[in-house]
Short mmCIF file of C-alpha atoms in Angstrom, two decimals:
data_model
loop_
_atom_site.label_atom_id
_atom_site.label_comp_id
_atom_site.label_asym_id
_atom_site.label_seq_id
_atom_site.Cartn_x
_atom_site.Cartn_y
_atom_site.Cartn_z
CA UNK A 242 86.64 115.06 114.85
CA UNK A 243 85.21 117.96 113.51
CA UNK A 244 82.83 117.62 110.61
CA UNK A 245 83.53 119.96 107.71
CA UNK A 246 80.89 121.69 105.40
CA UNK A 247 81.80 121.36 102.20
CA UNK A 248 79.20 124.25 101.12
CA UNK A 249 81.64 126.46 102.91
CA UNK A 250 84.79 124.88 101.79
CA UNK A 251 83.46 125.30 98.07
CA UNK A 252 82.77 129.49 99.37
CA UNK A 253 86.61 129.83 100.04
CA UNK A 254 87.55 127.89 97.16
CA UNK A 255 85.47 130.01 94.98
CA UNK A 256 87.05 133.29 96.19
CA UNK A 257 90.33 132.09 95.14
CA UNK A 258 91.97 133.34 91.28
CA UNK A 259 93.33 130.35 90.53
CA UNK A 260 95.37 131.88 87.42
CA UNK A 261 97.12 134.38 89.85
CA UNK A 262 97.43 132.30 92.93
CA UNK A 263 100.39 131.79 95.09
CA UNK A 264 102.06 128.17 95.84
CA UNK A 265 100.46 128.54 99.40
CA UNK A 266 96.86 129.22 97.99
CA UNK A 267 96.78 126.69 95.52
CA UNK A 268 98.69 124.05 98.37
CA UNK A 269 95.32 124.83 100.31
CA UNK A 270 92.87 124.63 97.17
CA UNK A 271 93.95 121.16 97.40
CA UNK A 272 93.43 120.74 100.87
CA UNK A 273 89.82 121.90 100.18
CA UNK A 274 89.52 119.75 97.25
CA UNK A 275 90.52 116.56 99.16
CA UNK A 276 88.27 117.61 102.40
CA UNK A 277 85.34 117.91 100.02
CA UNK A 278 86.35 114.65 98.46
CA UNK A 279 86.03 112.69 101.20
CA UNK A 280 82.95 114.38 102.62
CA UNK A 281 81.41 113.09 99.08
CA UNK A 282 82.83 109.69 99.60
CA UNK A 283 81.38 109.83 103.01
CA UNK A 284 78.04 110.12 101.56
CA UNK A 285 78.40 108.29 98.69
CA UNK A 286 78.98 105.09 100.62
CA UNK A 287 75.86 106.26 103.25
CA UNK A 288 73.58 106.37 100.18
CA UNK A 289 75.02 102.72 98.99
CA UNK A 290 74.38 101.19 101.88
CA UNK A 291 70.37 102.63 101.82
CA UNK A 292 70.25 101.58 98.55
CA UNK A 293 71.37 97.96 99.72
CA UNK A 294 67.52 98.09 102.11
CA UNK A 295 65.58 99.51 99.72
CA UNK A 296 66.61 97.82 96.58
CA UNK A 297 68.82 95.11 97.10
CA UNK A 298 71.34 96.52 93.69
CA UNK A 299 73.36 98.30 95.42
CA UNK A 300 76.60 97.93 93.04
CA UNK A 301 74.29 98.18 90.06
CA UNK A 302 72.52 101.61 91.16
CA UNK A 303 76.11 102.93 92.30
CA UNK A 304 77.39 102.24 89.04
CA UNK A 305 74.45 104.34 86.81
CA UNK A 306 74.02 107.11 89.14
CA UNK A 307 77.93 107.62 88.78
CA UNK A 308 78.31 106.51 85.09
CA UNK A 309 81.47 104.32 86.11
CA UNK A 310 81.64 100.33 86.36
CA UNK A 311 80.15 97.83 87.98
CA UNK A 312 83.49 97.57 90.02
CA UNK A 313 83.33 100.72 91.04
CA UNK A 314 79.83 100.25 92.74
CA UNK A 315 80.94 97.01 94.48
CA UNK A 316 84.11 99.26 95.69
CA UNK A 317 81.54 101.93 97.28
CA UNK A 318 79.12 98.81 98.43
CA UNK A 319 82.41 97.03 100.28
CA UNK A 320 83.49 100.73 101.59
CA UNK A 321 79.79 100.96 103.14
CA UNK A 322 79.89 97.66 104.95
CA UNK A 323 83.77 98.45 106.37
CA UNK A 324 82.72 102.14 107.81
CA UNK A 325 79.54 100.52 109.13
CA UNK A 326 81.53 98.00 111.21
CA UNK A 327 84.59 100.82 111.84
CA UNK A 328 82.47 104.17 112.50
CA UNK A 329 85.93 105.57 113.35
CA UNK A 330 86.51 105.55 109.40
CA UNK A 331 83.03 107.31 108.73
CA UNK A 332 84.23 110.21 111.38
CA UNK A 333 87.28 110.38 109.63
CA UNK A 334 85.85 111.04 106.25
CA UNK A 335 83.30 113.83 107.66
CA UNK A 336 86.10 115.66 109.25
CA UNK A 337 88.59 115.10 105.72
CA UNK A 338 91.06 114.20 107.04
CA UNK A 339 90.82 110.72 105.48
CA UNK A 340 89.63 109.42 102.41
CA UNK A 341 87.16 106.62 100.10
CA UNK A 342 91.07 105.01 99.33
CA UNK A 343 91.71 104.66 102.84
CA UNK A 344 88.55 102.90 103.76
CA UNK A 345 89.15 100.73 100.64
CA UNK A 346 92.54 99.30 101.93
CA UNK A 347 90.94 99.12 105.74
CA UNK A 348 88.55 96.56 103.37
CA UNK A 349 90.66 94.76 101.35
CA UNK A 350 93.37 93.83 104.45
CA UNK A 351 90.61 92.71 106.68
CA UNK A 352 89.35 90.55 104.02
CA UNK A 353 92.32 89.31 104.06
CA UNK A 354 92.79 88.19 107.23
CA UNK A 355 91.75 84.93 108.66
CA UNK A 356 88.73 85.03 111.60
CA UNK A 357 90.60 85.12 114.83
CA UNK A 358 93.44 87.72 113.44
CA UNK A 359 90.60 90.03 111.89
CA UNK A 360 88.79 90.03 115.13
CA UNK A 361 91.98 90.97 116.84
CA UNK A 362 93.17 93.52 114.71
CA UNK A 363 89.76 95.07 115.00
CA UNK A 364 90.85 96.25 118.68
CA UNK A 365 94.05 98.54 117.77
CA UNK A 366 92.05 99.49 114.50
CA UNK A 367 90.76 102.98 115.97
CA UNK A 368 93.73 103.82 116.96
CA UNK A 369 96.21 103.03 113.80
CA UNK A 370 93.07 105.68 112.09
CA UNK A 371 93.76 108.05 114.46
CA UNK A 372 97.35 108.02 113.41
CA UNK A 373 97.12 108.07 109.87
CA UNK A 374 94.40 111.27 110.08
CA UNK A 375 97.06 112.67 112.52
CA UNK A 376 100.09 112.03 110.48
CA UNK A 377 98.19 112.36 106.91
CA UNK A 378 99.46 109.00 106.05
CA UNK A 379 98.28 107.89 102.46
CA UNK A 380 96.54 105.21 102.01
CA UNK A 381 99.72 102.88 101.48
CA UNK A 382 101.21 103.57 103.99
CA UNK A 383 98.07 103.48 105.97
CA UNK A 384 97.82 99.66 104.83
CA UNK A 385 101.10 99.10 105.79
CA UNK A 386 100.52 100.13 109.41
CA UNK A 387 97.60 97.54 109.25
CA UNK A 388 99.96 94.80 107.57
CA UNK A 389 102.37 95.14 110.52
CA UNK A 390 99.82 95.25 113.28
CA UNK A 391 98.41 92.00 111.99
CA UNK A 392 102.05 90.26 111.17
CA UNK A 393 102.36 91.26 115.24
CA UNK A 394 99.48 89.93 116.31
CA UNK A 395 100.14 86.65 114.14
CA UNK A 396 103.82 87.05 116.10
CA UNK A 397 105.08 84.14 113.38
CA UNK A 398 107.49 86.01 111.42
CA UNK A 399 105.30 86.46 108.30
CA UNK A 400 104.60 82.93 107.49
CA UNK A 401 100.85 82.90 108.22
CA UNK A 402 100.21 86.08 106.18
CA UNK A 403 102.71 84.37 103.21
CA UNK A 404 100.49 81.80 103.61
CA UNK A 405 97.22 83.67 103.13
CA UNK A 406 98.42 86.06 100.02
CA UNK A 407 99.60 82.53 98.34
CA UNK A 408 95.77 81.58 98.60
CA UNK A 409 94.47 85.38 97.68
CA UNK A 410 96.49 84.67 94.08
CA UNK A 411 94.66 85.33 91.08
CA UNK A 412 94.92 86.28 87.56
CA UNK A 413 91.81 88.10 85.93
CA UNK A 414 91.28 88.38 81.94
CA UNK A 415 88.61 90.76 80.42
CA UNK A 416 88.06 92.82 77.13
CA UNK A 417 87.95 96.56 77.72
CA UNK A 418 84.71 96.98 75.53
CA UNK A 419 85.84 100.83 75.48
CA UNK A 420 89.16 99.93 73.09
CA UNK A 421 88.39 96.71 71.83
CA UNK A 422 91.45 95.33 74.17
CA UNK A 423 92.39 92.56 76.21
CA UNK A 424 93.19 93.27 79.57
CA UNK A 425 94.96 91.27 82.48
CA UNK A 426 94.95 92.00 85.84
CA UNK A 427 97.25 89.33 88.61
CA UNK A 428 97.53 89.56 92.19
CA UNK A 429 100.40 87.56 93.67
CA UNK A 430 102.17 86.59 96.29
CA UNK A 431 105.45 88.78 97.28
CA UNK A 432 108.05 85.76 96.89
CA UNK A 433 106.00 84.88 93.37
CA UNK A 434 105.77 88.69 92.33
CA UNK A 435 109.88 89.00 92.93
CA UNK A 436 110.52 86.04 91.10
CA UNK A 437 108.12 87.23 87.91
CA UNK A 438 109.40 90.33 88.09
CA UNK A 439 113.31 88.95 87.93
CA UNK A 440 112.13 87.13 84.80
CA UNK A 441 110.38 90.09 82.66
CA UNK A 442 113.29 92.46 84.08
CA UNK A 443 115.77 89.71 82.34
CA UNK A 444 113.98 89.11 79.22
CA UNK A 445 113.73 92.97 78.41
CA UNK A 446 117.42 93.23 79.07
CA UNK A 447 118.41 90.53 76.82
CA UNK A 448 115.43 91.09 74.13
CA UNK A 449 116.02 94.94 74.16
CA UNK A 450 120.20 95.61 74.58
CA UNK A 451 120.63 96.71 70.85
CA UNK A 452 117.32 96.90 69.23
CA UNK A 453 113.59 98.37 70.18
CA UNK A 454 110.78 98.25 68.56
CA UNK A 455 109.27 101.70 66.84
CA UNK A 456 105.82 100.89 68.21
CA UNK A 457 107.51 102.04 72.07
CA UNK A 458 105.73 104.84 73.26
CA UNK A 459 108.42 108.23 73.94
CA UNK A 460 107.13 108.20 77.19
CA UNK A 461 109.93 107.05 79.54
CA UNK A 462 106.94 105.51 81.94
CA UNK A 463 104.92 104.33 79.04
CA UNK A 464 107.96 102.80 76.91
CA UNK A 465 108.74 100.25 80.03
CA UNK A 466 105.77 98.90 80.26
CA UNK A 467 105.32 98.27 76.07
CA UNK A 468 108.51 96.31 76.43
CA UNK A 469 107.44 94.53 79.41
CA UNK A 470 104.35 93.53 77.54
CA UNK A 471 106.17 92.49 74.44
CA UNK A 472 108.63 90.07 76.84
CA UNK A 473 105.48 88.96 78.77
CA UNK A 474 104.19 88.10 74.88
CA UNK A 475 107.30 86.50 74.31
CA UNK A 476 108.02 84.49 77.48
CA UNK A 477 103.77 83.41 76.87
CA UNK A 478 104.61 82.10 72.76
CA UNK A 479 107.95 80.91 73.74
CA UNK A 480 108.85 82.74 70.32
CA UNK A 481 112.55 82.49 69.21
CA UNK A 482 112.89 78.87 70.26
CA UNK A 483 116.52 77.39 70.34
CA UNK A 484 117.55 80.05 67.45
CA UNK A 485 120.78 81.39 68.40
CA UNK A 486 120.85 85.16 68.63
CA UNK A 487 122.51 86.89 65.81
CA UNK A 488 125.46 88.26 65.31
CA UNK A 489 126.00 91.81 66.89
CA UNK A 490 123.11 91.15 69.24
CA UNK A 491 123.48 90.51 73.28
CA UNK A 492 121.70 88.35 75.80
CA UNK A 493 121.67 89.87 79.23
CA UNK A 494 125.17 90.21 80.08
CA UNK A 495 127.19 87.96 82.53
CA UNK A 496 129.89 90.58 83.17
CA UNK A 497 128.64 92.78 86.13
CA UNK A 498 131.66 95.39 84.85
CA UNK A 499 129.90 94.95 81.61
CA UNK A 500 128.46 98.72 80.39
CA UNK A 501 124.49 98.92 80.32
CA UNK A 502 123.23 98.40 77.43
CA UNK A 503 121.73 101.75 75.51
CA UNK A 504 119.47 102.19 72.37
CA UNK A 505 120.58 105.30 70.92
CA UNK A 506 120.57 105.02 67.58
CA UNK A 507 118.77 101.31 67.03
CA UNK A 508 118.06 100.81 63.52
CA UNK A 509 115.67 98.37 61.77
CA UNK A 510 112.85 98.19 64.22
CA UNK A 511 109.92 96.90 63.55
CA UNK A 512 106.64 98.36 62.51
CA UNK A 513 104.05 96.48 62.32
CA UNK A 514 102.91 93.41 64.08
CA UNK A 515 103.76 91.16 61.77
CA UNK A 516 107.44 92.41 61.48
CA UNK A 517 107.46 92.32 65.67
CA UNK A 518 106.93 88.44 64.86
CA UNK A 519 110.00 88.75 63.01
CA UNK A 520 112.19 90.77 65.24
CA UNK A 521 111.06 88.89 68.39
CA UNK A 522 112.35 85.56 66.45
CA UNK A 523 115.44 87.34 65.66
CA UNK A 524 116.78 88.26 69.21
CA UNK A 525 115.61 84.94 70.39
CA UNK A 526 113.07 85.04 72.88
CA UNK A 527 113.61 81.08 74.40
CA UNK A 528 113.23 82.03 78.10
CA UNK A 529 116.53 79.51 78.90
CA UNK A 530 118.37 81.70 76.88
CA UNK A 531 117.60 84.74 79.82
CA UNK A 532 119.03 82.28 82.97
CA UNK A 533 117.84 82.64 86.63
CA UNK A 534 116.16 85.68 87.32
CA UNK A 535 118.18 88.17 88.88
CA UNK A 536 117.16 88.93 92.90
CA UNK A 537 118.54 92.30 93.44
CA UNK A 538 117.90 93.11 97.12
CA UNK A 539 118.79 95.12 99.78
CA UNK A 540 119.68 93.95 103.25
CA UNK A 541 119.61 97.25 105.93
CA UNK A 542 120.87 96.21 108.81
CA UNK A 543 120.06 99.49 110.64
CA UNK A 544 116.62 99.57 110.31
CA UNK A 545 115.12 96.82 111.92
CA UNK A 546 111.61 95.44 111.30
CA UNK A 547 109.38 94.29 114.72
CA UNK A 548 111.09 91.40 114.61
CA UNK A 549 114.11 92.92 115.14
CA UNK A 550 115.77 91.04 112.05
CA UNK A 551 117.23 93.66 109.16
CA UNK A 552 114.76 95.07 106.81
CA UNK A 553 114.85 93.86 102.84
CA UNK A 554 114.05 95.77 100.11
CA UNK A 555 113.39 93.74 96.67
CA UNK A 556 113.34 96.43 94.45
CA UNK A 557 109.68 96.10 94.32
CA UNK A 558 107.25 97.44 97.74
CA UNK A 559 106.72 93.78 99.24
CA UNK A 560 107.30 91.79 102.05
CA UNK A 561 109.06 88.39 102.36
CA UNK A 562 109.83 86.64 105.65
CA UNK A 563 113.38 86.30 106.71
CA UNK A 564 112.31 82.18 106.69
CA UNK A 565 111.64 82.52 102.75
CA UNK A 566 114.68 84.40 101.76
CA UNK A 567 117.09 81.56 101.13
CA UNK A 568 114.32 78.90 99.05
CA UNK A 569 113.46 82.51 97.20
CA UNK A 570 117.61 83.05 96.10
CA UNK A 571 118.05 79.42 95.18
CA UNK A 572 115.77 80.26 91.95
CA UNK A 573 117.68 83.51 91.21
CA UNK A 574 121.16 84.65 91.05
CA UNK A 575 121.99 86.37 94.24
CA UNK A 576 122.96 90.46 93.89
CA UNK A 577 122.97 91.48 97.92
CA UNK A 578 123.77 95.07 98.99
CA UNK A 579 124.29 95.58 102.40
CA UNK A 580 123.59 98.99 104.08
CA UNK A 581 124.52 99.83 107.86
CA UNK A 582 124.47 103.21 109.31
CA UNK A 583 122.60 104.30 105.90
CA UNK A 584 125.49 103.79 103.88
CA UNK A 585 125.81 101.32 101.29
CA UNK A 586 129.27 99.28 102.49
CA UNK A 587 128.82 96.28 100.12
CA UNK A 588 127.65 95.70 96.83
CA UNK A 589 128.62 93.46 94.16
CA UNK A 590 131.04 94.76 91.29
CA UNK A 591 133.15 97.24 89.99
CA UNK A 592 131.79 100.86 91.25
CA UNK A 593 134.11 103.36 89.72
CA UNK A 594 134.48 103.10 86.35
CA UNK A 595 136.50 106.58 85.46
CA UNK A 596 137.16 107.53 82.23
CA UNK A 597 137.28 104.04 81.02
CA UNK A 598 133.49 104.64 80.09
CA UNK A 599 130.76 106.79 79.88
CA UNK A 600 127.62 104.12 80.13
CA UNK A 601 127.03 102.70 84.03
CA UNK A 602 127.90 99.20 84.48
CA UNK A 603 124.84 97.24 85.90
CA UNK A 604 127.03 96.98 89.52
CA UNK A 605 126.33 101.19 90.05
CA UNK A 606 123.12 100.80 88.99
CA UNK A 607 122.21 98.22 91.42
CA UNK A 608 124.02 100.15 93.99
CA UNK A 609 122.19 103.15 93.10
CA UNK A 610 119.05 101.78 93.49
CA UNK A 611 119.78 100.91 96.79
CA UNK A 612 119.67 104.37 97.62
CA UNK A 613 117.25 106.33 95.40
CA UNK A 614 113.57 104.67 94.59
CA UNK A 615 112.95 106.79 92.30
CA UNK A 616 114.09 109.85 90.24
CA UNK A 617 116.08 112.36 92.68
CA UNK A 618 114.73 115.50 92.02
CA UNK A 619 112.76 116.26 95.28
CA UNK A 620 108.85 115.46 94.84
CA UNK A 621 109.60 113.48 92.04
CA UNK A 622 108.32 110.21 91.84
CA UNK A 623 109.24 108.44 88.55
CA UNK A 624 110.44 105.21 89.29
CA UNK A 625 113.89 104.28 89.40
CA UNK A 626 113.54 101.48 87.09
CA UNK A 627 112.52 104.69 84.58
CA UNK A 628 115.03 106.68 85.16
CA UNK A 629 118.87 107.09 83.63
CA UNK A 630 121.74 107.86 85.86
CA UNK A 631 123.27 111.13 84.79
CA UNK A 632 127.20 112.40 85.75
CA UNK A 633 126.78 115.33 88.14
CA UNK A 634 130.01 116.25 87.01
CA UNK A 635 129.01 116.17 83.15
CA UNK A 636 131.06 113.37 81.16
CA UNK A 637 131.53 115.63 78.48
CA UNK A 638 133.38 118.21 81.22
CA UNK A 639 135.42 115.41 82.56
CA UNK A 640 133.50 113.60 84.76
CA UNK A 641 134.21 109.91 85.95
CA UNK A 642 131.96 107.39 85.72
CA UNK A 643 131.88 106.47 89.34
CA UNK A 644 129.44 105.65 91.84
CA UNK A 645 129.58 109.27 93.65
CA UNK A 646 128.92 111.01 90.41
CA UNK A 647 126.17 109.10 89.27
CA UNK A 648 122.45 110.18 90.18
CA UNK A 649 119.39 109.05 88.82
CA UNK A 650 117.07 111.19 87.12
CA UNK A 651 113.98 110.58 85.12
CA UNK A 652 113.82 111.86 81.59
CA UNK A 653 111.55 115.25 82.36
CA UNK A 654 114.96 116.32 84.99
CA UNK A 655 117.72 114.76 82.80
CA UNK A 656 116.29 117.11 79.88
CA UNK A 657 116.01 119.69 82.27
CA UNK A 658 119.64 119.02 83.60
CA UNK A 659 121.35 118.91 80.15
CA UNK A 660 119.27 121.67 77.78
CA UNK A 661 117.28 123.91 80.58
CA UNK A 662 120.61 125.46 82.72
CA UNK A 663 119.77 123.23 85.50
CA UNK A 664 122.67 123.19 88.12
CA UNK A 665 122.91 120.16 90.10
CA UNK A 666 125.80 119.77 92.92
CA UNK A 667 125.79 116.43 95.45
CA UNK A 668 127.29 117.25 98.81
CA UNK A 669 129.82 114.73 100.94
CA UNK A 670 126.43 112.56 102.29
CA UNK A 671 125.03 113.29 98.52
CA UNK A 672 123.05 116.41 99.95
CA UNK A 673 121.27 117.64 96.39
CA UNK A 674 121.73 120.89 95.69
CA UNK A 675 119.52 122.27 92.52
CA UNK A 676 120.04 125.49 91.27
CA UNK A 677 117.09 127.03 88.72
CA UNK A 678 118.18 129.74 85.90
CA UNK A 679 115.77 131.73 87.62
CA UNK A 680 117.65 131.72 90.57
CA UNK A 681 115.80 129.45 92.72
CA UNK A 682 117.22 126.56 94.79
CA UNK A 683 115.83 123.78 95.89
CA UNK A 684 118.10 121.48 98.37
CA UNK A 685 117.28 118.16 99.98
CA UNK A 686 119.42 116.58 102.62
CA UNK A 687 120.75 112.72 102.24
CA UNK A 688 118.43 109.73 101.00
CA UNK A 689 117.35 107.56 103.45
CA UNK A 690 119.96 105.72 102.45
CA UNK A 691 123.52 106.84 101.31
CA UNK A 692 127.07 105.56 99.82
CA UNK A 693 129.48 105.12 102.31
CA UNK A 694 132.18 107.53 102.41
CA UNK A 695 135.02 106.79 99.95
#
């Protein structure tokens, strides 16, 4: 690889008028700005790992020359001692077409690994970092390609690796001296990290159906995770205790046909910690009162893994052997979509609503989300759990609430749908079609995975 100068990259960048540039110049500013990058994190980690000789503080003299943390010089100390045993990595990051992130996840799944796996996947490692500097893979997806080469090498369906992020679990507590607050961090296990995520997704639903708090942030991004934290809080004081939720309010509903639940126009919220005591109390926050978690997955049985079995997705980016699907649903209750030939041909409840309603039931969400991830605007990537769905045929104009004219959008694109003129069409395999007031279009074929036809 060819080892870039990023004297002259900073030449060309200079030349360039930012404030009149075209898409394709400032597309390539970027390109210069992450070549440079990782030239710096190239030599960031070289000097790190002199420092390491001639000092023996390596993390600590990272840390002041860079004014960051302490964990960022044990990051650049731990991405020294990987690119020393992989010089592959180090060429990468001279010729920019890799970066400090992808020689951090190189780290952290080798450290993962037990002895005789590491030492195996150390033989295909040069080549998997040829491919992701050839295909510009980003650094997840880079550690994916390193999960699945070391899931074949362990050629046990997943177990041993279960095995080994069940021991990698931990939960870290510290006080941000910055803002005075306290801070958690957890790292768990997929089949533990579906099932705590089931529980918080169920205790905002029944906590939050009629009533939130004033303290959420507008943010669409920011508000989901205050309310997570505030059911977290809850679940943790166990606050509401066998009080029976008041009249008016609703637990998570039972009905799958059941509308989801909306907060326009919530009144009486909270605003002030000690009232959030109150209001917690008053929805009832017992954790029996929220049930099994739901398990909301979905079962592809197009795309096959290595193993040749159907791929899952859990709604969150993990992995769960096949092995550890049926003990995982026997804590949860069970919401399977099935998708063959990327079309969704089964999924649990009613789908077409009509006129009978304007909110989506939980069923089209679910079924939704087993096509979209996130928001479905093209380059977009709010998370689906953020976004609303929104009637391409507008409800107001006589549009059905049913699965085919329901897309998700996040709150930025739903604004921009409803009160900036944007004109959104969905084609037979829910092709998207956006047309701009200022005459642009933007078009994006079918998601990876699509409704059957009806």
């Amino acid at each position: 690889m060819e080892v870039i100068d990023p004297a002259e990259i900073m030449k060309a960048f200079r030349r360039v008028d930012l404030r009149a540039a075209r898409a394709v110049e400032l597309r390539g500013a970027l390109d210069d700005i992450r070549c440079v990058r990782a030239r710096l994190d190239r030599v960031e980690a070289e000097v790190a790992r002199r420092l390491e000789t001639v000092t023996g503080t390596p993390e600590r003299d990272v840390a002041k020359g860079a004014q960051r943390s302490n964990r960022h010089g044990a990051k650049v100390v731990a991405r020294a001692a990987a690119m020393a045993k992989t010089p592959e990595l180090s060429d990468a990051l001279d010729a920019g077409v890799l970066g400090g992130d992808h020689v951090d996840v190189f780290a952290k799944v080798l450290t993962a690994l037990d002895g005789p796996v590491k030492a195996l996947l150390t033989e295909p490692a040069p080549e998997l970092i040829e491919q992701a500097a050839t295909s510009g893979s980003t650094p997840e997806e880079f550690a994916a390609s390193l999960n699945a080469a070391a899931e074949q090498i362990t050629a046990n369906g997943g177990i041993s690796r279960l095995e080994r992020q069940r021991r990698a679990t931990r939960l870290r507590t510290w006080t941000d001296r910055a803002t005075g607050m306290w801070r958690l961090s957890g790292t768990f296990d997929p089949e533990s990290g579906v099932q705590i995520h089931g529980r918080l997704e169920a205790a905002m639903a029944a906590m939050f159906a009629t009533k939130t708090p004033s303290t959420a942030p507008t943010d669409a991004g920011e508000r989901q995770d205050h309310l997570r934290a505030l059911a977290l809080l809850a679940l943790t004081k166990g606050v509401g205790g066998s009080k029976a939720p008041p009249a008016g309010s609703k637990a998570r509903p039972a009905d799958p046909t059941e509308p989801e639940p909306t907060n326009e126009g919530a009144t009486d919220q909270p605003t002030s910690p000690d009232e959030w005591d109150e209001f917690a109390a008053e929805v009832g926050t017992d954790s029996r009162r929220f049930g099994r978690p739901e398990c909301v997955f979905v079962i592809d049985t197009t795309n096959l893994g290595q193993d040749g079995k159907p791929t899952v997705d859990w709604g969150i980016p993990v992995t769960i052997p096949w092995a550890r699907v049926q003990d995982l649903c026997t804590n949860a209750a069970i919401r399977p979509i099935i998708v063959r030939d990327g079309a969704v041909i089964d999924a649990d409840g009613e789908l077409n609503l009509g006129r009978t309603t304007r909110l989506a039931n939980r069923a089209q969400r679910r079924a939704v989300r087993a096509i979209y991830a996130t928001c479905a605007v093209p380059g977009c990537n709010v998370a689906f759990n953020h976004t609303k769905p929104h009637h391409v045929h507008w409800w107001r104009h006589g549009g059905p609430t049913n699965f085919a004219n329901l897309l998700p959008l996040c709150s930025q694109h739903h604004h921009a749908a409803h009160e900036g003129r944007w004109l959104l069409t969905l084609g037979p395999n829910r092709e998207l079609t956006i047309e701009l007031p200022s005459g642009q279009t933007m078009r994006t074929g079918p998601p990876s995975r699509r409704p059957a036809a009806a």
